[in-house]
mmCIF file of N, CA and C in Angstrom:
data_model
loop_
_atom_site.group_PDB
_atom_site.id
_atom_site.type_symbol
_atom_site.label_atom_id
_atom_site.label_comp_id
_atom_site.label_asym_id
_atom_site.label_seq_id
_atom_site.Cartn_x
_atom_site.Cartn_y
_atom_site.Cartn_z
ATOM 1 N N MET A 1253 -27.591 10.811 -41.314
ATOM 2 C CA MET A 1253 -26.830 10.485 -40.334
ATOM 3 C C MET A 1253 -27.287 9.282 -39.093
ATOM 4 N N THR A 1254 -26.576 8.139 -38.985
ATOM 5 C CA THR A 1254 -26.670 6.813 -38.574
ATOM 6 C C THR A 1254 -26.103 7.126 -37.012
ATOM 7 N N LYS A 1255 -27.410 6.445 -36.167
ATOM 8 C CA LYS A 1255 -26.591 6.227 -35.386
ATOM 9 C C LYS A 1255 -25.564 5.293 -35.306
ATOM 10 N N ASN A 1256 -24.602 4.585 -34.486
ATOM 11 C CA ASN A 1256 -23.674 3.791 -34.607
ATOM 12 C C ASN A 1256 -24.050 2.565 -33.272
ATOM 13 N N ASN A 1257 -24.322 2.124 -33.262
ATOM 14 C CA ASN A 1257 -25.144 0.836 -33.668
ATOM 15 C C ASN A 1257 -24.242 -0.323 -32.401
ATOM 16 N N GLU A 1258 -23.138 -0.366 -32.957
ATOM 17 C CA GLU A 1258 -21.702 -1.082 -32.506
ATOM 18 C C GLU A 1258 -22.336 -2.135 -30.718
ATOM 19 N N LYS A 1259 -22.142 -3.022 -31.004
ATOM 20 C CA LYS A 1259 -22.083 -3.311 -30.041
ATOM 21 C C LYS A 1259 -21.077 -4.715 -29.023
ATOM 22 N N TYR A 1260 -20.971 -4.881 -27.618
ATOM 23 C CA TYR A 1260 -19.915 -5.694 -27.061
ATOM 24 C C TYR A 1260 -20.784 -7.173 -26.959
ATOM 25 N N SER A 1261 -19.579 -7.968 -27.234
ATOM 26 C CA SER A 1261 -20.765 -9.624 -26.942
ATOM 27 C C SER A 1261 -19.902 -9.517 -25.356
ATOM 28 N N LEU A 1262 -20.716 -10.558 -24.807
ATOM 29 C CA LEU A 1262 -21.135 -11.476 -23.618
ATOM 30 C C LEU A 1262 -19.165 -11.403 -23.176
ATOM 31 N N LEU A 1263 -18.370 -12.399 -23.503
ATOM 32 C CA LEU A 1263 -17.209 -12.289 -23.424
ATOM 33 C C LEU A 1263 -16.151 -10.742 -23.108
ATOM 34 N N THR A 1264 -16.630 -9.929 -24.804
ATOM 35 C CA THR A 1264 -15.583 -8.496 -24.390
ATOM 36 C C THR A 1264 -16.161 -8.207 -23.461
ATOM 37 N N ALA A 1265 -17.201 -8.074 -23.102
ATOM 38 C CA ALA A 1265 -17.860 -7.108 -21.627
ATOM 39 C C ALA A 1265 -16.874 -7.676 -20.749
ATOM 40 N N ILE A 1266 -17.006 -9.507 -20.150
ATOM 41 C CA ILE A 1266 -16.611 -9.484 -19.059
ATOM 42 C C ILE A 1266 -15.554 -9.567 -18.833
ATOM 43 N N SER A 1267 -14.887 -9.447 -19.929
ATOM 44 C CA SER A 1267 -12.711 -8.916 -20.567
ATOM 45 C C SER A 1267 -12.804 -7.985 -19.454
ATOM 46 N N MET A 1268 -13.292 -7.229 -20.347
ATOM 47 C CA MET A 1268 -13.210 -5.824 -19.631
ATOM 48 C C MET A 1268 -13.594 -5.330 -18.229
ATOM 49 N N ILE A 1269 -14.945 -6.171 -17.563
ATOM 50 C CA ILE A 1269 -14.530 -5.953 -16.019
ATOM 51 C C ILE A 1269 -13.671 -6.231 -15.490
ATOM 52 N N VAL A 1270 -12.892 -8.043 -15.667
ATOM 53 C CA VAL A 1270 -11.928 -8.624 -14.931
ATOM 54 C C VAL A 1270 -10.959 -7.510 -15.471
ATOM 55 N N GLY A 1271 -10.414 -6.697 -16.651
ATOM 56 C CA GLY A 1271 -9.526 -5.518 -16.654
ATOM 57 C C GLY A 1271 -9.513 -4.722 -16.168
ATOM 58 N N ILE A 1272 -10.413 -4.283 -16.096
ATOM 59 C CA ILE A 1272 -10.394 -2.463 -15.688
ATOM 60 C C ILE A 1272 -11.205 -2.145 -13.561
ATOM 61 N N CYS A 1273 -12.044 -3.237 -13.430
ATOM 62 C CA CYS A 1273 -12.564 -3.512 -12.377
ATOM 63 C C CYS A 1273 -11.562 -3.852 -11.248
ATOM 64 N N ILE A 1274 -11.167 -5.612 -11.516
ATOM 65 C CA ILE A 1274 -10.009 -6.247 -10.875
ATOM 66 C C ILE A 1274 -9.084 -6.338 -11.004
ATOM 67 N N GLY A 1275 -8.450 -6.318 -12.160
ATOM 68 C CA GLY A 1275 -6.695 -5.996 -12.635
ATOM 69 C C GLY A 1275 -6.495 -7.090 -11.387
ATOM 70 N N SER A 1276 -4.756 -6.472 -11.433
ATOM 71 C CA SER A 1276 -4.195 -7.166 -10.667
ATOM 72 C C SER A 1276 -4.409 -6.834 -9.358
ATOM 73 N N GLY A 1277 -4.751 -5.969 -8.798
ATOM 74 C CA GLY A 1277 -5.314 -5.039 -7.265
ATOM 75 C C GLY A 1277 -5.776 -6.428 -6.676
ATOM 76 N N ILE A 1278 -6.822 -7.568 -7.302
ATOM 77 C CA ILE A 1278 -7.259 -8.994 -6.269
ATOM 78 C C ILE A 1278 -5.400 -9.655 -6.119
ATOM 79 N N PHE A 1279 -5.013 -9.720 -6.672
ATOM 80 C CA PHE A 1279 -3.677 -10.661 -6.238
ATOM 81 C C PHE A 1279 -2.294 -9.834 -5.439
ATOM 82 N N PHE A 1280 -2.632 -8.258 -5.343
ATOM 83 C CA PHE A 1280 -1.475 -7.783 -4.764
ATOM 84 C C PHE A 1280 -2.095 -7.494 -3.448
ATOM 85 N N LYS A 1281 -3.693 -7.492 -3.201
ATOM 86 C CA LYS A 1281 -4.134 -6.885 -2.059
ATOM 87 C C LYS A 1281 -4.953 -8.488 -1.530
ATOM 88 N N ALA A 1282 -4.791 -9.358 -1.526
ATOM 89 C CA ALA A 1282 -5.037 -10.722 -0.847
ATOM 90 C C ALA A 1282 -4.159 -10.534 0.255
ATOM 91 N N ASP A 1283 -2.765 -10.780 0.080
ATOM 92 C CA ASP A 1283 -2.095 -10.937 1.343
ATOM 93 C C ASP A 1283 -2.671 -9.077 2.678
ATOM 94 N N ASP A 1284 -2.899 -8.154 1.889
ATOM 95 C CA ASP A 1284 -3.150 -7.567 2.961
ATOM 96 C C ASP A 1284 -4.319 -8.048 3.390
ATOM 97 N N VAL A 1285 -5.732 -8.062 3.108
ATOM 98 C CA VAL A 1285 -6.782 -8.395 3.042
ATOM 99 C C VAL A 1285 -6.974 -9.653 4.366
ATOM 100 N N LEU A 1286 -6.302 -10.532 4.028
ATOM 101 C CA LEU A 1286 -6.105 -11.765 5.415
ATOM 102 C C LEU A 1286 -5.383 -11.170 6.416
ATOM 103 N N ARG A 1287 -4.018 -10.460 6.009
ATOM 104 C CA ARG A 1287 -3.420 -10.032 7.364
ATOM 105 C C ARG A 1287 -4.365 -8.923 8.113
ATOM 106 N N ASP A 1288 -5.054 -8.519 7.717
ATOM 107 C CA ASP A 1288 -5.949 -7.759 8.160
ATOM 108 C C ASP A 1288 -7.181 -7.938 9.177
ATOM 109 N N THR A 1289 -7.839 -9.031 8.455
ATOM 110 C CA THR A 1289 -8.819 -9.622 9.306
ATOM 111 C C THR A 1289 -8.418 -10.737 10.228
ATOM 112 N N GLY A 1290 -6.721 -10.920 10.701
ATOM 113 C CA GLY A 1290 -6.133 -12.089 11.240
ATOM 114 C C GLY A 1290 -6.161 -13.400 10.977
ATOM 115 N N GLY A 1291 -6.226 -13.235 9.596
ATOM 116 C CA GLY A 1291 -5.863 -14.837 9.559
ATOM 117 C C GLY A 1291 -6.722 -15.292 8.822
ATOM 118 N N ASN A 1292 -8.396 -14.972 9.363
ATOM 119 C CA ASN A 1292 -9.852 -15.402 9.064
ATOM 120 C C ASN A 1292 -9.749 -16.090 7.445
ATOM 121 N N VAL A 1293 -9.511 -17.040 7.052
ATOM 122 C CA VAL A 1293 -10.153 -16.743 5.341
ATOM 123 C C VAL A 1293 -11.544 -16.224 4.687
ATOM 124 N N GLY A 1294 -12.319 -16.786 5.772
ATOM 125 C CA GLY A 1294 -13.748 -16.793 5.493
ATOM 126 C C GLY A 1294 -14.168 -15.774 5.344
ATOM 127 N N LEU A 1295 -13.777 -14.412 6.290
ATOM 128 C CA LEU A 1295 -13.872 -13.261 6.265
ATOM 129 C C LEU A 1295 -13.244 -12.817 5.275
ATOM 130 N N GLY A 1296 -12.179 -12.890 5.453
ATOM 131 C CA GLY A 1296 -11.151 -12.464 3.532
ATOM 132 C C GLY A 1296 -12.127 -12.833 2.320
ATOM 133 N N ILE A 1297 -12.731 -14.002 2.209
ATOM 134 C CA ILE A 1297 -13.787 -14.676 1.461
ATOM 135 C C ILE A 1297 -15.061 -13.589 0.644
ATOM 136 N N LEU A 1298 -14.877 -12.986 2.193
ATOM 137 C CA LEU A 1298 -16.864 -11.913 2.269
ATOM 138 C C LEU A 1298 -16.260 -11.286 1.870
ATOM 139 N N ILE A 1299 -15.403 -10.524 2.538
ATOM 140 C CA ILE A 1299 -14.758 -8.895 1.832
ATOM 141 C C ILE A 1299 -14.844 -8.756 0.167
ATOM 142 N N PHE A 1300 -13.743 -9.469 0.257
ATOM 143 C CA PHE A 1300 -13.821 -9.352 -1.677
ATOM 144 C C PHE A 1300 -14.655 -9.860 -2.046
ATOM 145 N N ILE A 1301 -16.216 -10.344 -1.415
ATOM 146 C CA ILE A 1301 -17.344 -11.046 -2.408
ATOM 147 C C ILE A 1301 -18.254 -9.128 -2.211
ATOM 148 N N ILE A 1302 -18.187 -8.400 -0.894
ATOM 149 C CA ILE A 1302 -18.545 -7.207 -0.695
ATOM 150 C C ILE A 1302 -18.003 -6.184 -1.939
ATOM 151 N N GLY A 1303 -17.078 -6.441 -2.060
ATOM 152 C CA GLY A 1303 -16.341 -5.544 -3.248
ATOM 153 C C GLY A 1303 -16.614 -6.178 -4.469
ATOM 154 N N ALA A 1304 -16.462 -7.369 -4.936
ATOM 155 C CA ALA A 1304 -17.172 -7.582 -6.221
ATOM 156 C C ALA A 1304 -19.016 -6.683 -6.604
ATOM 157 N N LEU A 1305 -19.604 -6.957 -5.333
ATOM 158 C CA LEU A 1305 -21.133 -6.381 -5.361
ATOM 159 C C LEU A 1305 -20.830 -5.485 -6.110
ATOM 160 N N GLY A 1306 -19.829 -4.827 -5.017
ATOM 161 C CA GLY A 1306 -20.171 -3.016 -5.505
ATOM 162 C C GLY A 1306 -19.984 -2.903 -6.940
ATOM 163 N N ILE A 1307 -18.845 -3.931 -7.869
ATOM 164 C CA ILE A 1307 -18.085 -3.512 -8.585
ATOM 165 C C ILE A 1307 -20.058 -3.812 -9.968
ATOM 166 N N ILE A 1308 -20.540 -5.100 -9.506
ATOM 167 C CA ILE A 1308 -20.808 -4.928 -10.112
ATOM 168 C C ILE A 1308 -22.237 -4.338 -10.199
ATOM 169 N N PHE A 1309 -22.756 -3.977 -9.323
ATOM 170 C CA PHE A 1309 -23.566 -2.794 -8.756
ATOM 171 C C PHE A 1309 -23.403 -1.739 -9.554
ATOM 172 N N GLY A 1310 -22.176 -1.259 -9.076
ATOM 173 C CA GLY A 1310 -21.393 0.372 -10.179
ATOM 174 C C GLY A 1310 -21.354 -0.179 -11.637
ATOM 175 N N SER A 1311 -21.293 -1.005 -12.177
ATOM 176 C CA SER A 1311 -21.398 -1.289 -13.714
ATOM 177 C C SER A 1311 -22.670 -1.563 -14.259
ATOM 178 N N LEU A 1312 -23.433 -2.240 -13.122
ATOM 179 C CA LEU A 1312 -25.362 -2.261 -14.098
ATOM 180 C C LEU A 1312 -25.299 -0.771 -13.756
ATOM 181 N N SER A 1313 -25.177 0.008 -12.633
ATOM 182 C CA SER A 1313 -25.210 1.918 -12.525
ATOM 183 C C SER A 1313 -24.911 2.890 -14.256
ATOM 184 N N LEU A 1314 -23.869 2.217 -14.435
ATOM 185 C CA LEU A 1314 -22.683 2.762 -15.442
ATOM 186 C C LEU A 1314 -23.703 2.584 -16.756
ATOM 187 N N SER A 1315 -24.192 1.128 -16.644
ATOM 188 C CA SER A 1315 -25.046 0.691 -17.613
ATOM 189 C C SER A 1315 -26.492 1.089 -17.980
ATOM 190 N N GLU A 1316 -27.326 1.176 -16.956
ATOM 191 C CA GLU A 1316 -28.268 2.786 -16.910
ATOM 192 C C GLU A 1316 -27.729 3.850 -17.181
ATOM 193 N N LEU A 1317 -26.797 4.540 -17.265
ATOM 194 C CA LEU A 1317 -26.950 5.977 -17.619
ATOM 195 C C LEU A 1317 -26.596 5.823 -19.268
ATOM 196 N N ALA A 1318 -25.704 4.629 -19.342
ATOM 197 C CA ALA A 1318 -25.490 4.754 -21.123
ATOM 198 C C ALA A 1318 -27.069 4.198 -21.782
ATOM 199 N N VAL A 1319 -27.613 3.906 -20.838
ATOM 200 C CA VAL A 1319 -28.851 2.952 -21.912
ATOM 201 C C VAL A 1319 -29.988 4.254 -21.802
ATOM 202 N N ILE A 1320 -30.285 4.792 -20.319
ATOM 203 C CA ILE A 1320 -31.161 6.061 -20.930
ATOM 204 C C ILE A 1320 -30.422 7.370 -21.604
ATOM 205 N N SER A 1321 -29.308 7.549 -21.727
ATOM 206 C CA SER A 1321 -28.189 8.850 -22.274
ATOM 207 C C SER A 1321 -28.281 8.620 -23.286
ATOM 208 N N LYS A 1322 -28.933 10.092 -24.603
ATOM 209 C CA LYS A 1322 -28.482 9.996 -25.556
ATOM 210 C C LYS A 1322 -27.685 10.735 -26.393
ATOM 211 N N VAL A 1323 -26.951 10.768 -25.508
ATOM 212 C CA VAL A 1323 -25.278 11.948 -25.796
ATOM 213 C C VAL A 1323 -23.776 10.739 -25.629
ATOM 214 N N ASP A 1324 -23.396 10.691 -26.488
ATOM 215 C CA ASP A 1324 -21.727 10.052 -26.528
ATOM 216 C C ASP A 1324 -21.193 10.753 -25.327
ATOM 217 N N GLY A 1325 -19.754 10.451 -25.272
ATOM 218 C CA GLY A 1325 -18.831 11.070 -23.956
ATOM 219 C C GLY A 1325 -19.305 10.152 -22.682
ATOM 220 N N GLY A 1326 -19.812 9.357 -22.702
ATOM 221 C CA GLY A 1326 -18.951 8.028 -20.968
ATOM 222 C C GLY A 1326 -20.044 9.182 -20.031
ATOM 223 N N LEU A 1327 -18.693 9.402 -19.169
ATOM 224 C CA LEU A 1327 -19.188 9.712 -17.439
ATOM 225 C C LEU A 1327 -19.243 11.450 -17.894
ATOM 226 N N ILE A 1328 -18.595 12.060 -18.469
ATOM 227 C CA ILE A 1328 -18.711 13.103 -18.811
ATOM 228 C C ILE A 1328 -20.282 13.670 -19.902
ATOM 229 N N GLY A 1329 -20.389 12.727 -20.556
ATOM 230 C CA GLY A 1329 -21.549 12.931 -21.300
ATOM 231 C C GLY A 1329 -23.092 12.562 -20.498
ATOM 232 N N TYR A 1330 -22.730 11.849 -19.960
ATOM 233 C CA TYR A 1330 -23.545 11.489 -18.839
ATOM 234 C C TYR A 1330 -24.550 13.453 -17.742
ATOM 235 N N PHE A 1331 -23.069 13.175 -17.586
ATOM 236 C CA PHE A 1331 -22.655 14.202 -16.326
ATOM 237 C C PHE A 1331 -23.989 15.486 -16.690
ATOM 238 N N GLU A 1332 -23.016 15.585 -17.617
ATOM 239 C CA GLU A 1332 -23.700 17.046 -18.841
ATOM 240 C C GLU A 1332 -25.240 17.220 -19.367
ATOM 241 N N GLU A 1333 -25.863 15.599 -19.949
ATOM 242 C CA GLU A 1333 -26.936 15.486 -20.135
ATOM 243 C C GLU A 1333 -27.980 15.703 -19.091
ATOM 244 N N LEU A 1334 -27.863 14.671 -17.940
ATOM 245 C CA LEU A 1334 -28.017 14.423 -16.054
ATOM 246 C C LEU A 1334 -28.323 16.017 -15.590
ATOM 247 N N PHE A 1335 -26.901 16.051 -15.032
ATOM 248 C CA PHE A 1335 -26.951 17.426 -14.407
ATOM 249 C C PHE A 1335 -26.806 18.730 -15.001
ATOM 250 N N SER A 1336 -25.464 19.453 -15.221
ATOM 251 C CA SER A 1336 -25.359 20.704 -16.374
ATOM 252 C C SER A 1336 -24.081 20.609 -16.469
ATOM 253 N N PRO A 1337 -23.986 21.641 -17.882
ATOM 254 C CA PRO A 1337 -21.896 21.766 -18.176
ATOM 255 C C PRO A 1337 -21.155 22.193 -17.564
ATOM 256 N N LYS A 1338 -21.564 22.852 -16.296
ATOM 257 C CA LYS A 1338 -20.953 23.012 -15.362
ATOM 258 C C LYS A 1338 -19.723 21.672 -14.660
ATOM 259 N N ILE A 1339 -21.356 20.830 -14.415
ATOM 260 C CA ILE A 1339 -20.876 19.648 -13.472
ATOM 261 C C ILE A 1339 -19.823 18.888 -14.030
ATOM 262 N N ALA A 1340 -20.254 18.324 -15.388
ATOM 263 C CA ALA A 1340 -19.138 17.500 -16.430
ATOM 264 C C ALA A 1340 -18.096 18.519 -16.764
ATOM 265 N N SER A 1341 -18.381 19.440 -16.443
ATOM 266 C CA SER A 1341 -16.826 19.947 -16.947
ATOM 267 C C SER A 1341 -16.066 19.980 -15.158
ATOM 268 N N GLY A 1342 -16.740 20.109 -14.055
ATOM 269 C CA GLY A 1342 -15.542 20.026 -13.098
ATOM 270 C C GLY A 1342 -15.295 18.383 -12.630
ATOM 271 N N PHE A 1343 -16.062 17.758 -13.408
ATOM 272 C CA PHE A 1343 -16.416 16.184 -13.465
ATOM 273 C C PHE A 1343 -14.424 16.235 -14.255
ATOM 274 N N ALA A 1344 -14.617 16.221 -15.697
ATOM 275 C CA ALA A 1344 -13.924 16.154 -16.037
ATOM 276 C C ALA A 1344 -12.101 16.678 -16.278
ATOM 277 N N TRP A 1345 -12.798 17.883 -15.085
ATOM 278 C CA TRP A 1345 -11.113 18.607 -14.545
ATOM 279 C C TRP A 1345 -10.277 17.456 -13.363
ATOM 280 N N PHE A 1346 -11.291 17.088 -13.085
ATOM 281 C CA PHE A 1346 -10.811 16.272 -11.727
ATOM 282 C C PHE A 1346 -10.892 14.695 -12.499
ATOM 283 N N GLN A 1347 -10.676 14.261 -13.472
ATOM 284 C CA GLN A 1347 -10.449 13.283 -14.017
ATOM 285 C C GLN A 1347 -9.311 13.657 -14.252
ATOM 286 N N VAL A 1348 -8.798 14.305 -15.554
ATOM 287 C CA VAL A 1348 -7.409 14.551 -15.718
ATOM 288 C C VAL A 1348 -7.015 14.939 -14.647
ATOM 289 N N PHE A 1349 -6.436 16.081 -13.771
ATOM 290 C CA PHE A 1349 -5.476 16.305 -12.828
ATOM 291 C C PHE A 1349 -5.597 15.129 -11.136
ATOM 292 N N MET A 1350 -7.104 14.096 -11.420
ATOM 293 C CA MET A 1350 -6.704 13.733 -10.065
ATOM 294 C C MET A 1350 -6.756 11.992 -10.649
ATOM 295 N N TYR A 1351 -8.033 11.925 -10.900
ATOM 296 C CA TYR A 1351 -7.980 10.211 -11.615
ATOM 297 C C TYR A 1351 -7.150 9.885 -12.074
ATOM 298 N N LEU A 1352 -6.701 10.136 -13.309
ATOM 299 C CA LEU A 1352 -6.121 9.459 -14.351
ATOM 300 C C LEU A 1352 -4.648 9.511 -13.735
ATOM 301 N N PRO A 1353 -4.324 10.571 -13.058
ATOM 302 C CA PRO A 1353 -3.107 10.470 -12.920
ATOM 303 C C PRO A 1353 -2.709 9.498 -11.588
ATOM 304 N N ALA A 1354 -3.284 9.394 -10.349
ATOM 305 C CA ALA A 1354 -3.449 8.439 -9.252
ATOM 306 C C ALA A 1354 -3.913 7.024 -9.986
ATOM 307 N N ILE A 1355 -4.362 6.638 -11.031
ATOM 308 C CA ILE A 1355 -4.959 5.082 -11.339
ATOM 309 C C ILE A 1355 -3.113 5.053 -12.355
ATOM 310 N N ASN A 1356 -2.748 6.193 -12.934
ATOM 311 C CA ASN A 1356 -1.165 5.459 -13.345
ATOM 312 C C ASN A 1356 0.018 5.479 -12.531
ATOM 313 N N VAL A 1357 0.295 5.745 -11.648
ATOM 314 C CA VAL A 1357 0.778 5.906 -10.487
ATOM 315 C C VAL A 1357 0.797 4.565 -9.882
ATOM 316 N N VAL A 1358 -0.590 4.105 -9.472
ATOM 317 C CA VAL A 1358 -0.675 3.239 -8.880
ATOM 318 C C VAL A 1358 -0.579 1.766 -10.005
ATOM 319 N N VAL A 1359 -0.661 2.017 -11.197
ATOM 320 C CA VAL A 1359 -0.366 0.518 -12.165
ATOM 321 C C VAL A 1359 0.780 0.326 -12.171
ATOM 322 N N THR A 1360 1.484 1.649 -12.902
ATOM 323 C CA THR A 1360 3.361 2.062 -12.586
ATOM 324 C C THR A 1360 3.971 1.140 -11.446
ATOM 325 N N TRP A 1361 3.235 1.651 -9.836
ATOM 326 C CA TRP A 1361 3.820 0.897 -8.856
ATOM 327 C C TRP A 1361 3.448 -0.332 -8.566
ATOM 328 N N VAL A 1362 2.762 -0.709 -9.130
ATOM 329 C CA VAL A 1362 2.543 -2.188 -9.155
ATOM 330 C C VAL A 1362 3.384 -3.090 -9.954
ATOM 331 N N ALA A 1363 3.471 -2.574 -11.686
ATOM 332 C CA ALA A 1363 4.034 -2.540 -12.278
ATOM 333 C C ALA A 1363 5.897 -2.562 -11.856
ATOM 334 N N GLY A 1364 6.174 -2.031 -10.973
ATOM 335 C CA GLY A 1364 7.238 -2.213 -10.911
ATOM 336 C C GLY A 1364 7.935 -2.695 -9.399
ATOM 337 N N ILE A 1365 7.143 -2.945 -8.452
ATOM 338 C CA ILE A 1365 6.769 -4.220 -7.600
ATOM 339 C C ILE A 1365 6.785 -6.173 -8.066
ATOM 340 N N TYR A 1366 6.060 -6.132 -9.156
ATOM 341 C CA TYR A 1366 6.062 -7.497 -9.701
ATOM 342 C C TYR A 1366 7.647 -7.870 -10.754
ATOM 343 N N THR A 1367 8.005 -6.700 -11.249
ATOM 344 C CA THR A 1367 9.827 -6.139 -11.911
ATOM 345 C C THR A 1367 10.419 -7.116 -11.081
ATOM 346 N N LEU A 1368 10.175 -5.923 -9.610
ATOM 347 C CA LEU A 1368 11.380 -6.867 -8.661
ATOM 348 C C LEU A 1368 11.454 -7.625 -8.412
ATOM 349 N N GLN A 1369 9.935 -7.753 -8.283
ATOM 350 C CA GLN A 1369 9.731 -9.393 -7.632
ATOM 351 C C GLN A 1369 10.349 -10.428 -8.447
ATOM 352 N N ILE A 1370 9.859 -10.539 -9.680
ATOM 353 C CA ILE A 1370 10.139 -11.504 -10.239
ATOM 354 C C ILE A 1370 11.797 -11.481 -11.129
ATOM 355 N N LEU A 1371 12.528 -10.175 -10.626
ATOM 356 C CA LEU A 1371 14.308 -10.482 -10.939
ATOM 357 C C LEU A 1371 14.644 -10.353 -9.822
ATOM 358 N N GLY A 1372 14.125 -11.084 -8.485
ATOM 359 C CA GLY A 1372 14.742 -11.499 -7.560
ATOM 360 C C GLY A 1372 15.347 -10.109 -6.417
ATOM 361 N N ILE A 1373 15.368 -9.101 -6.902
ATOM 362 C CA ILE A 1373 15.653 -7.852 -6.212
ATOM 363 C C ILE A 1373 15.239 -6.880 -5.464
ATOM 364 N N PRO A 1374 15.364 -6.941 -3.959
ATOM 365 C CA PRO A 1374 14.603 -6.534 -2.691
ATOM 366 C C PRO A 1374 14.091 -5.750 -3.109
ATOM 367 N N TYR A 1375 12.759 -5.164 -2.485
ATOM 368 C CA TYR A 1375 12.378 -3.608 -2.236
ATOM 369 C C TYR A 1375 12.240 -2.924 -1.504
ATOM 370 N N LEU A 1376 12.004 -1.271 -2.159
ATOM 371 C CA LEU A 1376 11.663 -0.601 -0.173
ATOM 372 C C LEU A 1376 10.523 -1.275 0.559
ATOM 373 N N CYS A 1377 9.361 -1.684 0.147
ATOM 374 C CA CYS A 1377 8.249 -2.046 0.344
ATOM 375 C C CYS A 1377 8.300 -3.222 1.004
ATOM 376 N N SER A 1378 8.674 -3.762 0.403
ATOM 377 C CA SER A 1378 8.753 -5.680 0.631
ATOM 378 C C SER A 1378 9.137 -5.975 2.706
ATOM 379 N N ARG A 1379 8.164 -7.236 2.824
ATOM 380 C CA ARG A 1379 8.021 -7.118 4.286
ATOM 381 C C ARG A 1379 8.279 -8.987 4.218
ATOM 382 N N LYS A 1380 8.952 -8.707 5.105
ATOM 383 C CA LYS A 1380 9.328 -10.037 5.942
ATOM 384 C C LYS A 1380 9.085 -10.264 7.674
#
C-alpha cells in the first residue's frame, strides 16, 4: 500500500486561499468597514490587514496539523488523532448541522444580492 504523495502547486494553493478565505466577502464588506471606521481609509485597511494575518496564521496552523498528522480526513481526522473520536464526532456534527448550512446561506444571499444589483432590481437590504 503506497502513500498518496500528490502536492499542490504554489499557484493552486494561493488560488484556494483567495477563493475559500477571501472570496467575495472582501468586496461585499468594504463599504461596511469604511462606514464603521467613520470613513477612515487607513483604519479600514488596517482592519483588513489584521483579518488577512488571521487567515494566514490560521492557514499555517492547519498546514502544521496536516504535516504532523498521519491520517487522512482533514480537520475531522486531525481531531480524532489529536484529541479523541468523540470530539471528532462532535466537530463533524457541528460541521454538518451548523457550519456548512451557514456557509450555504451566506453564499446564496450574496449571490442573490449581486444578481439583483446586476439586473437593477431593488432589494430589501439596499441602503440609500
